[in-house]
mmCIF file of C-alpha atoms and ligand atoms in Angstrom:
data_model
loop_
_atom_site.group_PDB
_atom_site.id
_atom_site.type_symbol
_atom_site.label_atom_id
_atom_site.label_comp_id
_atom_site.label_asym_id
_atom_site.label_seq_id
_atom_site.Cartn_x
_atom_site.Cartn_y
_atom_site.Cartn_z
ATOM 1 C CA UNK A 1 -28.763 15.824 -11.958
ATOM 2 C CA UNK A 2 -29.300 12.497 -13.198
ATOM 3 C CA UNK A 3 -28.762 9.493 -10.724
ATOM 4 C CA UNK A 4 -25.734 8.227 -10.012
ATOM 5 C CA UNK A 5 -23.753 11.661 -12.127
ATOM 6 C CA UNK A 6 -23.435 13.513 -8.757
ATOM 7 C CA UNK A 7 -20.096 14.117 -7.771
ATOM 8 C CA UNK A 8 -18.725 10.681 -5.982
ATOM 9 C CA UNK A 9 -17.407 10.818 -1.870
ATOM 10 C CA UNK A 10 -14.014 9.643 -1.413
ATOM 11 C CA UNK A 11 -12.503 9.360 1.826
ATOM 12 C CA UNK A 12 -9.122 8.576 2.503
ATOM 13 C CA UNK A 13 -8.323 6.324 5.492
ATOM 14 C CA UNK A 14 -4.822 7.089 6.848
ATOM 15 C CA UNK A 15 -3.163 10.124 7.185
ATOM 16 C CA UNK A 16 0.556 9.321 6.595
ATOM 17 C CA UNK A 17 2.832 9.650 3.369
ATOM 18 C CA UNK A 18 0.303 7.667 1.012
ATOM 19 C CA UNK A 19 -2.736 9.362 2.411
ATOM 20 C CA UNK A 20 -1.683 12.320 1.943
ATOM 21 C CA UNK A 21 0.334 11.863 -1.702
ATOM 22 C CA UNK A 22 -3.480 11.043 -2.745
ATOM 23 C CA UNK A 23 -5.518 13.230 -0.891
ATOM 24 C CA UNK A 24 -3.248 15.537 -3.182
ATOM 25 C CA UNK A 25 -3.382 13.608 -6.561
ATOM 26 C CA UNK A 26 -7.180 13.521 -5.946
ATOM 27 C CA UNK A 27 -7.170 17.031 -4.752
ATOM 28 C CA UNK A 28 -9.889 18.111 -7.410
ATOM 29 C CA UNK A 29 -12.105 15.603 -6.371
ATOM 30 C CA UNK A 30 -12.209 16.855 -2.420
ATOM 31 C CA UNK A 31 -12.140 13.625 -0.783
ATOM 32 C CA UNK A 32 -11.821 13.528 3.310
ATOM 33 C CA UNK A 33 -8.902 12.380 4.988
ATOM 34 C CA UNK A 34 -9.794 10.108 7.902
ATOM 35 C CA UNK A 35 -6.628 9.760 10.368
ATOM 36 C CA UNK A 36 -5.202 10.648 13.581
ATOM 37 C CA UNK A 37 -2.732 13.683 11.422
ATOM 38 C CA UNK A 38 -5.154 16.666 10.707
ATOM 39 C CA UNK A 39 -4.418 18.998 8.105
ATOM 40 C CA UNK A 40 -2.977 21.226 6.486
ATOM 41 C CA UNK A 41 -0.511 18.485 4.890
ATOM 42 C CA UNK A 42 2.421 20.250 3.278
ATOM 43 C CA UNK A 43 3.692 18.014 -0.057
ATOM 44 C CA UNK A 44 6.918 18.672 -1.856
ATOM 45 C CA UNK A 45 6.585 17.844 -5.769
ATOM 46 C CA UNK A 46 9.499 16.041 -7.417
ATOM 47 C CA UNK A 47 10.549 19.575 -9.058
ATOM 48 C CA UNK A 48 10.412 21.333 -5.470
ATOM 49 C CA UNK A 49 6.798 23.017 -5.987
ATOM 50 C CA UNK A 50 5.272 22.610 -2.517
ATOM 51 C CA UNK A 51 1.588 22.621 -1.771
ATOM 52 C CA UNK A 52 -0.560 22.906 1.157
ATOM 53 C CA UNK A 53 -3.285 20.565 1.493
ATOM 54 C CA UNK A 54 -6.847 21.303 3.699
ATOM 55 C CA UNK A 55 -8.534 18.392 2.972
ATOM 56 C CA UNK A 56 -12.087 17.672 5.396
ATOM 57 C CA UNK A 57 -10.140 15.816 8.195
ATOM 58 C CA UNK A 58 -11.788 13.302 9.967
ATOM 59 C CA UNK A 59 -10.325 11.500 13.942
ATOM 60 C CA UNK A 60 -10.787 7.732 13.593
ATOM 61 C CA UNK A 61 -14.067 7.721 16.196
ATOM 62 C CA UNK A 62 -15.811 11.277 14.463
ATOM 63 C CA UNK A 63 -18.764 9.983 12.740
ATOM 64 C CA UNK A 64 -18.481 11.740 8.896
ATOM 65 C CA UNK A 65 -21.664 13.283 7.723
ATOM 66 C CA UNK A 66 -22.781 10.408 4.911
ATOM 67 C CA UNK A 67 -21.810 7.450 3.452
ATOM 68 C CA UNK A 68 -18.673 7.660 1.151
ATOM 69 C CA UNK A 69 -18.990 6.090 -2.410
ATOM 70 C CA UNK A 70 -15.586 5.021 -2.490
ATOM 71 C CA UNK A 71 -12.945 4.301 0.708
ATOM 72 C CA UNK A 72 -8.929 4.636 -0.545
ATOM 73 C CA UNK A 73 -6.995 2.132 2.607
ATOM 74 C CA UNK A 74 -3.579 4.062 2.503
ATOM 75 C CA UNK A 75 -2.991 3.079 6.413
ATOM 76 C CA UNK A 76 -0.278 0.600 7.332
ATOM 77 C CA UNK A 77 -1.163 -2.685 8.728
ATOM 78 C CA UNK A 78 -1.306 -1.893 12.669
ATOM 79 C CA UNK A 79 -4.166 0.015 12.157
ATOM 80 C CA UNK A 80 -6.187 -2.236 10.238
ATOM 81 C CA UNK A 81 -9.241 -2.908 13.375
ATOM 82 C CA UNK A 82 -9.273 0.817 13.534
ATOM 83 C CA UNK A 83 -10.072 0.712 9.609
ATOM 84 C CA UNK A 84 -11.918 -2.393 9.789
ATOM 85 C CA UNK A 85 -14.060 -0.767 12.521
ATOM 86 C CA UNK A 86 -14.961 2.633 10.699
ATOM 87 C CA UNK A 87 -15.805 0.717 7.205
ATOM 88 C CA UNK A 88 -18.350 -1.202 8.932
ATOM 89 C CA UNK A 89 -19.635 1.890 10.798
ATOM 90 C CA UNK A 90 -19.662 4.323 7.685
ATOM 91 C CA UNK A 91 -19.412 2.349 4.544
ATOM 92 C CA UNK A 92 -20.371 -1.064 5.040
ATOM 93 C CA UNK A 93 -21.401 -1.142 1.646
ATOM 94 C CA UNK A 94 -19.040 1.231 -0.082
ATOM 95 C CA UNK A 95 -16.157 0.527 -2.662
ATOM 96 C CA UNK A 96 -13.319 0.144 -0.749
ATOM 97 C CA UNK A 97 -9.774 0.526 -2.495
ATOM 98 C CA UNK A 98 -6.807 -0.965 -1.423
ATOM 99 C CA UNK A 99 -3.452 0.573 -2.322
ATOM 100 C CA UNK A 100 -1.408 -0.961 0.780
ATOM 101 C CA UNK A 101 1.658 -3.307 0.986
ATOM 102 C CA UNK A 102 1.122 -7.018 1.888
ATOM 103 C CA UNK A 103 -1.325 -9.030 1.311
ATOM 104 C CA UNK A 104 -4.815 -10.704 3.143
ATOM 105 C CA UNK A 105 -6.705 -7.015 3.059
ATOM 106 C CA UNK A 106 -10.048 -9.486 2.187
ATOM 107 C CA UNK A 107 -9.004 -11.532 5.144
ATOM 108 C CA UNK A 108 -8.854 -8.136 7.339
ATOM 109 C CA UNK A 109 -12.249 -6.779 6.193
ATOM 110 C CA UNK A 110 -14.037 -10.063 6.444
ATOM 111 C CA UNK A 111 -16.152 -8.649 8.827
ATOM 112 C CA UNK A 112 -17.895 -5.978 6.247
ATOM 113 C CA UNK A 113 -18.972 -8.757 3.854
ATOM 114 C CA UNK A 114 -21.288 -6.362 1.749
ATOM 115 C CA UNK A 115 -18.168 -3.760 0.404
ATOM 116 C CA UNK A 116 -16.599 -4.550 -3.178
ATOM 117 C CA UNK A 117 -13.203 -4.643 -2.318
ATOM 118 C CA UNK A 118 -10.457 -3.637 -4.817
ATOM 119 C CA UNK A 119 -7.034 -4.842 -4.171
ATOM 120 C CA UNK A 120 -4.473 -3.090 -6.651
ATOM 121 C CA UNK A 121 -0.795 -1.784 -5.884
ATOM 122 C CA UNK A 122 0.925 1.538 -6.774
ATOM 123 C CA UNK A 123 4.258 1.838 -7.760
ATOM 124 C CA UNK A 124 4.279 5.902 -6.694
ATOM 125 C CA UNK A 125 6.198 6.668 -3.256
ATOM 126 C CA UNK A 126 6.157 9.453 -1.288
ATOM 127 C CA UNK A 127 8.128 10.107 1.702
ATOM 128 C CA UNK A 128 7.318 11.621 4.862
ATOM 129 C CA UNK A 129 9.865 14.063 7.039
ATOM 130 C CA UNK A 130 7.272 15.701 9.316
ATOM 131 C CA UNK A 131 5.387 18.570 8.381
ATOM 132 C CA UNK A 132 6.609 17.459 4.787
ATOM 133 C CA UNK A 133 5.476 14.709 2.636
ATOM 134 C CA UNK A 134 8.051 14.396 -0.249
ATOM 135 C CA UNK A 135 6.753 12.626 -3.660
ATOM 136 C CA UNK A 136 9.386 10.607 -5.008
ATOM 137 C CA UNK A 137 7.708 8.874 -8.009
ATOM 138 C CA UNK A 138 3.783 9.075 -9.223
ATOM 139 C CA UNK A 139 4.763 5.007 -10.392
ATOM 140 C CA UNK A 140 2.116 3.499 -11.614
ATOM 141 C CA UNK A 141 -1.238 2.397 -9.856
ATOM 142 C CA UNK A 142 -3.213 -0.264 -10.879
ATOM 143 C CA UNK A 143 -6.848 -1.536 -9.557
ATOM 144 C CA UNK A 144 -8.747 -4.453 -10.774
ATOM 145 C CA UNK A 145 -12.026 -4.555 -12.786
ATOM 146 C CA UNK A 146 -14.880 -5.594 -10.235
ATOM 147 C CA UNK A 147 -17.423 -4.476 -12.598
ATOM 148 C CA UNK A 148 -18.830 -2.222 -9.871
ATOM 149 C CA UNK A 149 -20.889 0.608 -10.817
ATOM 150 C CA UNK A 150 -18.843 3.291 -8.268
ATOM 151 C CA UNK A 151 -15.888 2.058 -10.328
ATOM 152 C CA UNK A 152 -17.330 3.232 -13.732
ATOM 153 C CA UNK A 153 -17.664 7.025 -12.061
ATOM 154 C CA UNK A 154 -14.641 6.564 -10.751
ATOM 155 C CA UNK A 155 -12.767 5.994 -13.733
ATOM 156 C CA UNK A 156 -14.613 8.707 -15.934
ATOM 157 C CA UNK A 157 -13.584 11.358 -12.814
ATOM 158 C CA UNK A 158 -10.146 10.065 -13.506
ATOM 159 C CA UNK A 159 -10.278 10.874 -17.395
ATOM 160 C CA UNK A 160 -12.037 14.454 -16.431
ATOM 161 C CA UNK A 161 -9.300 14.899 -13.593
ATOM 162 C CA UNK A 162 -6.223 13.338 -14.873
ATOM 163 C CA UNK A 163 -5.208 10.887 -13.014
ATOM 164 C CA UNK A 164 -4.225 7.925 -14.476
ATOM 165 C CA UNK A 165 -4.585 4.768 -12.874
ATOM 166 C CA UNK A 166 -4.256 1.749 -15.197
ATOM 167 C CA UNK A 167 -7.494 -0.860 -14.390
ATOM 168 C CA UNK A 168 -6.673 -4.743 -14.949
ATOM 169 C CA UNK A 169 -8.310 -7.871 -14.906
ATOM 170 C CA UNK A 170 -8.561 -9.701 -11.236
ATOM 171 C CA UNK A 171 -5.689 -12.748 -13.065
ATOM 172 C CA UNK A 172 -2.954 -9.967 -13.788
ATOM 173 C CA UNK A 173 -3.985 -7.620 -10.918
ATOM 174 C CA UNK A 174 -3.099 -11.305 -8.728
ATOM 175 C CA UNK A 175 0.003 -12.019 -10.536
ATOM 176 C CA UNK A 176 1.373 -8.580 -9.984
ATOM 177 C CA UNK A 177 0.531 -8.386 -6.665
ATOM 178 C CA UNK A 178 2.077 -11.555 -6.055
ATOM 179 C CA UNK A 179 5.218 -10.138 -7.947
ATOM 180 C CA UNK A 180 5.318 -7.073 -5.676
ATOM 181 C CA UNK A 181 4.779 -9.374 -2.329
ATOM 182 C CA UNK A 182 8.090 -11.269 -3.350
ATOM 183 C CA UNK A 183 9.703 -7.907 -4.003
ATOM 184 C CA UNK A 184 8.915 -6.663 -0.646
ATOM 185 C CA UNK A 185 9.500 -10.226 1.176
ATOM 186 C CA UNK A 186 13.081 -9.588 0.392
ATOM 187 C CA UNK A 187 13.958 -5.951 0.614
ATOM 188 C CA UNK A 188 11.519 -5.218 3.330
ATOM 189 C CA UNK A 189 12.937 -7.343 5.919
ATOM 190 C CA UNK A 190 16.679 -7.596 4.845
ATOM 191 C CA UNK A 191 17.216 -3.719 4.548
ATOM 192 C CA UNK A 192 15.268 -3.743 8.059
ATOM 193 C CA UNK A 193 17.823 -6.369 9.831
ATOM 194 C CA UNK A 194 20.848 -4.545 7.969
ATOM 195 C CA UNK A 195 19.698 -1.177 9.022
ATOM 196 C CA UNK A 196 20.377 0.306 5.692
ATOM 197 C CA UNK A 197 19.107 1.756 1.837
ATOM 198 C CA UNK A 198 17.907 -0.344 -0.703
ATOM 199 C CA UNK A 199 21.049 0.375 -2.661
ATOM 200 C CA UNK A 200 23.797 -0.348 0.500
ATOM 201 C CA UNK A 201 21.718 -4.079 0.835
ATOM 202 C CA UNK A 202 23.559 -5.402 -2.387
ATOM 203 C CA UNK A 203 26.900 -5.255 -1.006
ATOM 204 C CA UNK A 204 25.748 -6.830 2.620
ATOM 205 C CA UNK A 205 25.850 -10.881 3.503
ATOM 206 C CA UNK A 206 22.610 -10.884 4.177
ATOM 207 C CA UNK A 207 21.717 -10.553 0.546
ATOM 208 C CA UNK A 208 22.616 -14.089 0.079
ATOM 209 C CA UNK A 209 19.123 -14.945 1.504
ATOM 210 C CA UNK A 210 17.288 -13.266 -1.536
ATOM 211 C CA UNK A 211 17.077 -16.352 -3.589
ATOM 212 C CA UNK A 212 16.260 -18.726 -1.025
ATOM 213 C CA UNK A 213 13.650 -16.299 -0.026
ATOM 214 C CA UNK A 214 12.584 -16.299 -3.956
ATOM 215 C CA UNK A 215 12.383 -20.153 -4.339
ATOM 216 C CA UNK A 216 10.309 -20.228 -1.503
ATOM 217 C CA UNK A 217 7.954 -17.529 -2.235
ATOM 218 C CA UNK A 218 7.775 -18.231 -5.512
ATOM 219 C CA UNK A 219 6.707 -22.079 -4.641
ATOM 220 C CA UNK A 220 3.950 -20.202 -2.632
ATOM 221 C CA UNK A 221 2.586 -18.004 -5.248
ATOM 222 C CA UNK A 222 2.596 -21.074 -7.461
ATOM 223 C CA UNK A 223 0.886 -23.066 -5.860
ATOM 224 C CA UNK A 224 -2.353 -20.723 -5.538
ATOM 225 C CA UNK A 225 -2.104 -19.828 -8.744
ATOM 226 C CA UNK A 226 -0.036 -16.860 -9.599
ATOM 227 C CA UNK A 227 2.332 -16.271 -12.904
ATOM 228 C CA UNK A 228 6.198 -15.213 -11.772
ATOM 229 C CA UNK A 229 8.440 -14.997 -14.109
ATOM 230 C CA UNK A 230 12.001 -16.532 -13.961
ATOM 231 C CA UNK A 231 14.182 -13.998 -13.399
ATOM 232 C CA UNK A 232 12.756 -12.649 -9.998
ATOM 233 C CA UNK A 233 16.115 -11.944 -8.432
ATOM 234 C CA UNK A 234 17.485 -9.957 -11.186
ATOM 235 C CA UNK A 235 14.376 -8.003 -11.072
ATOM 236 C CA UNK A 236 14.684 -7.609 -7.378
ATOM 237 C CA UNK A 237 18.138 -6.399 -7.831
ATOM 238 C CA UNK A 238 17.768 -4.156 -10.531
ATOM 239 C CA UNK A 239 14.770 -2.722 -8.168
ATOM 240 C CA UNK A 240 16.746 -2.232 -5.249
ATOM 241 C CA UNK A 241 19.625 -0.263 -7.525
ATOM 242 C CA UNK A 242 16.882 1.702 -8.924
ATOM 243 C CA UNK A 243 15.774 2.790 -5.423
ATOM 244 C CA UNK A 244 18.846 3.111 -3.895
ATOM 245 C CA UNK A 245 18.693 5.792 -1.995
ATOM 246 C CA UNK A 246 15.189 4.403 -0.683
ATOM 247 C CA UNK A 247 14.762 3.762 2.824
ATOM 248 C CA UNK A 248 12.188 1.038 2.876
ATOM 249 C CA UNK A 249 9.516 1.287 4.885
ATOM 250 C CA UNK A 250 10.540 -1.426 7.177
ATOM 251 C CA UNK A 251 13.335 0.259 7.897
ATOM 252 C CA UNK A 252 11.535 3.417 9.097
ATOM 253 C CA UNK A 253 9.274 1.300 11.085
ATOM 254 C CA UNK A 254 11.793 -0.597 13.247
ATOM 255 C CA UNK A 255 13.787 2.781 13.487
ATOM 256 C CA UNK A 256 10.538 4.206 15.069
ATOM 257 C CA UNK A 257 10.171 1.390 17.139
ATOM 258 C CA UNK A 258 6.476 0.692 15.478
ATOM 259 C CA UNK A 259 5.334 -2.585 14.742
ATOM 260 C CA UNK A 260 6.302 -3.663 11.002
ATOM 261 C CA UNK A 261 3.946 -5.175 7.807
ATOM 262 C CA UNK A 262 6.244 -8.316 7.703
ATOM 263 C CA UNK A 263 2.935 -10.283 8.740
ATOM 264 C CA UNK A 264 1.194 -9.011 5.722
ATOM 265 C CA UNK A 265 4.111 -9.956 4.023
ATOM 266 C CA UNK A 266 6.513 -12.535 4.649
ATOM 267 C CA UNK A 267 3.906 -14.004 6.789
ATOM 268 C CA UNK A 268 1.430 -13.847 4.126
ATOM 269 C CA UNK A 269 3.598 -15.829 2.387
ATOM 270 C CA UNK A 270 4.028 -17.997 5.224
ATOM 271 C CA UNK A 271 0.658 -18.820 5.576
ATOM 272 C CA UNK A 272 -0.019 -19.178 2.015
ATOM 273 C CA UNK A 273 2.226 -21.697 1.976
ATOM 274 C CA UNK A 274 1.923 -23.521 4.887
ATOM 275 C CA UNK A 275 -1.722 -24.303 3.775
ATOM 276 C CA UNK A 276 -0.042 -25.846 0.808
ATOM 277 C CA UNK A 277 2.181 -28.216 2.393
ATOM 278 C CA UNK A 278 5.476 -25.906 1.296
ATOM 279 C CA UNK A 279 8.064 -25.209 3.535
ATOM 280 C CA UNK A 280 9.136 -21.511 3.877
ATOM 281 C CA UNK A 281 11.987 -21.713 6.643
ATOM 282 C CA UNK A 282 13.849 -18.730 5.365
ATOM 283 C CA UNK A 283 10.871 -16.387 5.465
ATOM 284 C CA UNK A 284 9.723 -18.034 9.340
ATOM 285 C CA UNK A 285 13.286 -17.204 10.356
ATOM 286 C CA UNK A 286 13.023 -13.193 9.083
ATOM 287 C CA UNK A 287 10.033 -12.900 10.476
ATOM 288 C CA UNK A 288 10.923 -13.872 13.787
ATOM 289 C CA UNK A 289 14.317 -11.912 13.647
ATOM 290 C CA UNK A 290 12.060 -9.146 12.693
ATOM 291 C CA UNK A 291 9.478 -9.412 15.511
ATOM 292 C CA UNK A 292 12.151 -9.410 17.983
ATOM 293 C CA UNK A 293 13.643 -6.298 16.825
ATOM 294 C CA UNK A 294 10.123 -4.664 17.661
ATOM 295 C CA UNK A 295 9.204 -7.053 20.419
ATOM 296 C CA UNK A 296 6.026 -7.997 18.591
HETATM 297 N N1 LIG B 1 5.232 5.575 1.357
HETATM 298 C C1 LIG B 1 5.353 4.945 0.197
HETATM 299 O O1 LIG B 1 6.119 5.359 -0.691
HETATM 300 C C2 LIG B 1 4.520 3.716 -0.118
HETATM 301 C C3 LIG B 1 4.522 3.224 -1.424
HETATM 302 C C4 LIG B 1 3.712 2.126 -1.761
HETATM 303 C C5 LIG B 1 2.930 1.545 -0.781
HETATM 304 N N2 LIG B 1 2.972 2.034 0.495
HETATM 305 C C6 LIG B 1 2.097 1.375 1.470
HETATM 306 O O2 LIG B 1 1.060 2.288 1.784
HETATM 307 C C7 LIG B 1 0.613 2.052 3.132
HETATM 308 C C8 LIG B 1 0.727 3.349 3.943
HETATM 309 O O3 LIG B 1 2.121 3.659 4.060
HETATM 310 P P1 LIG B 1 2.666 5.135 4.407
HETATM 311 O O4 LIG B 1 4.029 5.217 3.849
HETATM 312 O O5 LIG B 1 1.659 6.133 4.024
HETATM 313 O O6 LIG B 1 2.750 5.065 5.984
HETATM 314 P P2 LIG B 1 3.202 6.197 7.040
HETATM 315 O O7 LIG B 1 3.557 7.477 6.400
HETATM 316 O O8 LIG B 1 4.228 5.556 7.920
HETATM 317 O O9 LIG B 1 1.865 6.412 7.870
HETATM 318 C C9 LIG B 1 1.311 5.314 8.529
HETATM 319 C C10 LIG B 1 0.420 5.797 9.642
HETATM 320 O O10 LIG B 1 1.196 6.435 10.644
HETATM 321 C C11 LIG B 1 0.410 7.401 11.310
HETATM 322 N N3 LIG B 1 1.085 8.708 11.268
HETATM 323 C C12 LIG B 1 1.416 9.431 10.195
HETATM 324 N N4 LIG B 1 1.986 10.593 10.542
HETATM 325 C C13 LIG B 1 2.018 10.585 11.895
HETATM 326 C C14 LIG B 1 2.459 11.495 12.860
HETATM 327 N N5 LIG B 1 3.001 12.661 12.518
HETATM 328 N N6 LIG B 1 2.326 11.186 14.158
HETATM 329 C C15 LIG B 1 1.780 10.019 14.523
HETATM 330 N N7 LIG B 1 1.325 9.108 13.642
HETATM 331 C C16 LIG B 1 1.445 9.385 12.354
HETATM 332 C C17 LIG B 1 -0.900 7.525 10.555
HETATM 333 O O11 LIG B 1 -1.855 6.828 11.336
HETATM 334 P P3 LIG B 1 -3.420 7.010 11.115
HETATM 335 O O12 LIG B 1 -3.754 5.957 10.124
HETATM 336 O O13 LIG B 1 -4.027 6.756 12.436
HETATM 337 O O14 LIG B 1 -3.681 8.370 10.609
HETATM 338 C C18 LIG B 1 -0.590 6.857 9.232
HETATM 339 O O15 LIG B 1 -1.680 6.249 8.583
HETATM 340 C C19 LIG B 1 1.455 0.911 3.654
HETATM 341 O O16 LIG B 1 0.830 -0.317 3.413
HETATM 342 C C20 LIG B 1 2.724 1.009 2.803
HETATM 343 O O17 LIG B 1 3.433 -0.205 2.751
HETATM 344 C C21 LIG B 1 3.735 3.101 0.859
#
């Protein structure tokens, strides 16, 4: 086999809805799963077909067998050491994608200078009702060009397998992210406070806060840089109508009683901001109401 054509190692770190929604869209590719949850996953297609999943299953402290070429982060923020930790252990060098909410994942991994690290977003959502993990939309998931060899196999196994993610420049991969931050810094937190769906927000007071949330976010991501267009509250309405039977993830987080992503996200903005001489009192005040509903 030529160099560099053998087959590439992809493990999966996480082992909740998103982990396991791509340790099944990759299924043909066998990439581990590296997670407290051990298989078999059971996943529920949009049409009702179910599957069951035996990916290689890895605990956080087992020590894999080699070096993976690429690392998917599917995990949610409050384990990020735990992830830090086992990409400097395994694959301090490796290409390591993230597909996460928030923001600051090249803050996070600081401490494994030598990866290439990917930052892209996917619109696909899967939800998870233990055993089941139900896929509610493949979306769309884009990761930026690094020009990294393990990225060139990676997007040939794609063609060969299927898959389609949609590779962008690092300029529009930023601007989108951005776009998807201010999305999140609005339903996220407000849905989470209201203890309700996407849809049932609209209708509650608290939606009043989504443009001043906007304005200042927006301020934020235009001041480093990033492209938002006008009309981010009508997009962030027509979003949360779209998904209105959605429980956001926020939501499911302070319902469990687990610590939330609002500091990857709201506080992203926060700090982004902050460093810019903005002021963001509208997102400071959610995320405080938010840590004190899960005393963090
Ligand atoms: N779900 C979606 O539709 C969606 C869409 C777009 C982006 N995202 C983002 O993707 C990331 C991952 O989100 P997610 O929805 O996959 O999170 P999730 O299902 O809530 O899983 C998060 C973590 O919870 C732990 N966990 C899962 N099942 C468990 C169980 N039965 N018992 C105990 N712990 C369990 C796992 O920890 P270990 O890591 O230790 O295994 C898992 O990684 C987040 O950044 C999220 O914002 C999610």
């Amino acid at each position: 086999m030529e160099p560099g054509t053998d087959p590439l190692t992809v493990a999966i770190l996480g082992s909740g809805a998103m982990a396991r929604y791509w340790a099944f869209s990759l299924e043909t590719m066998h990439p581990w799963v590296v997670g407290q949850v051990p298989p078999p996953y059971h996943i529920v297609e949009m049409d009702g077909t179910e599957h069951r999943l035996t990916p290689l299953h890895f605990d956080w402290c087992d020590k894999p067998p080699r070096t993976p070429d690429v690392v998917l982060l599917l995990i949610k923020w409050r384990r990020m050491p735990e992830a830090a930790r086992w990409i400097s252990a395994h694959a301090p060098q490796s290409l390591v994608i993230s597909l996460m909410n928030g923001m600051g994942q090249d803050e996070a991994l600081s401490t494994v200078p030598a990866i290439g690290l990917a930052q892209g977003l996917t619109t696909a959502a899967a939800t998870r009702r233990e055993p089941v993990v139900y896929i509610r939309s493949h979306g769309q998931t884009l990761v930026p060009q690094l020009g990294d060899p393990r990225e060139r196999r990676l997007q040939k196994a794609s063609r060969t397998y299927g898959w389609d993610w949609c590779w962008v420049n690092l300029k529009t991969m930023a601007d989108l992210r951005w776009q998807k931050l201010l999305q999140n810094s609005v339903i996220n937190p407000l849905t989470a406070l209201a203890d309700c769906t996407n849809g049932e927000i609209l209708e509650r007071t608290i939606w009043q806060l989504a443009r001043p949330l906007l304005n200042e976010g927006t301020q934020a991501a235009r001041a480093v840089g990033a492209e938002v267009p006008q009309d981010m509250l009508g997009r962030v309405t027509r979003l949360a109508r779209e998904t209105r039977d959605n429980l956001s993830s926020m939501v499911q987080d302070v319902r469990a009683g687990l610590p939330t992503e609002i500091d990857a996200i709201n506080g992203y903005i926060i700090r982004t901001a902050l460093s810019h001489g903005i002021t963001v009192p509208t997102h400071q005040a959610l995320v405080r109401l938010i840590h004190s509903l899960t005393g963090g």
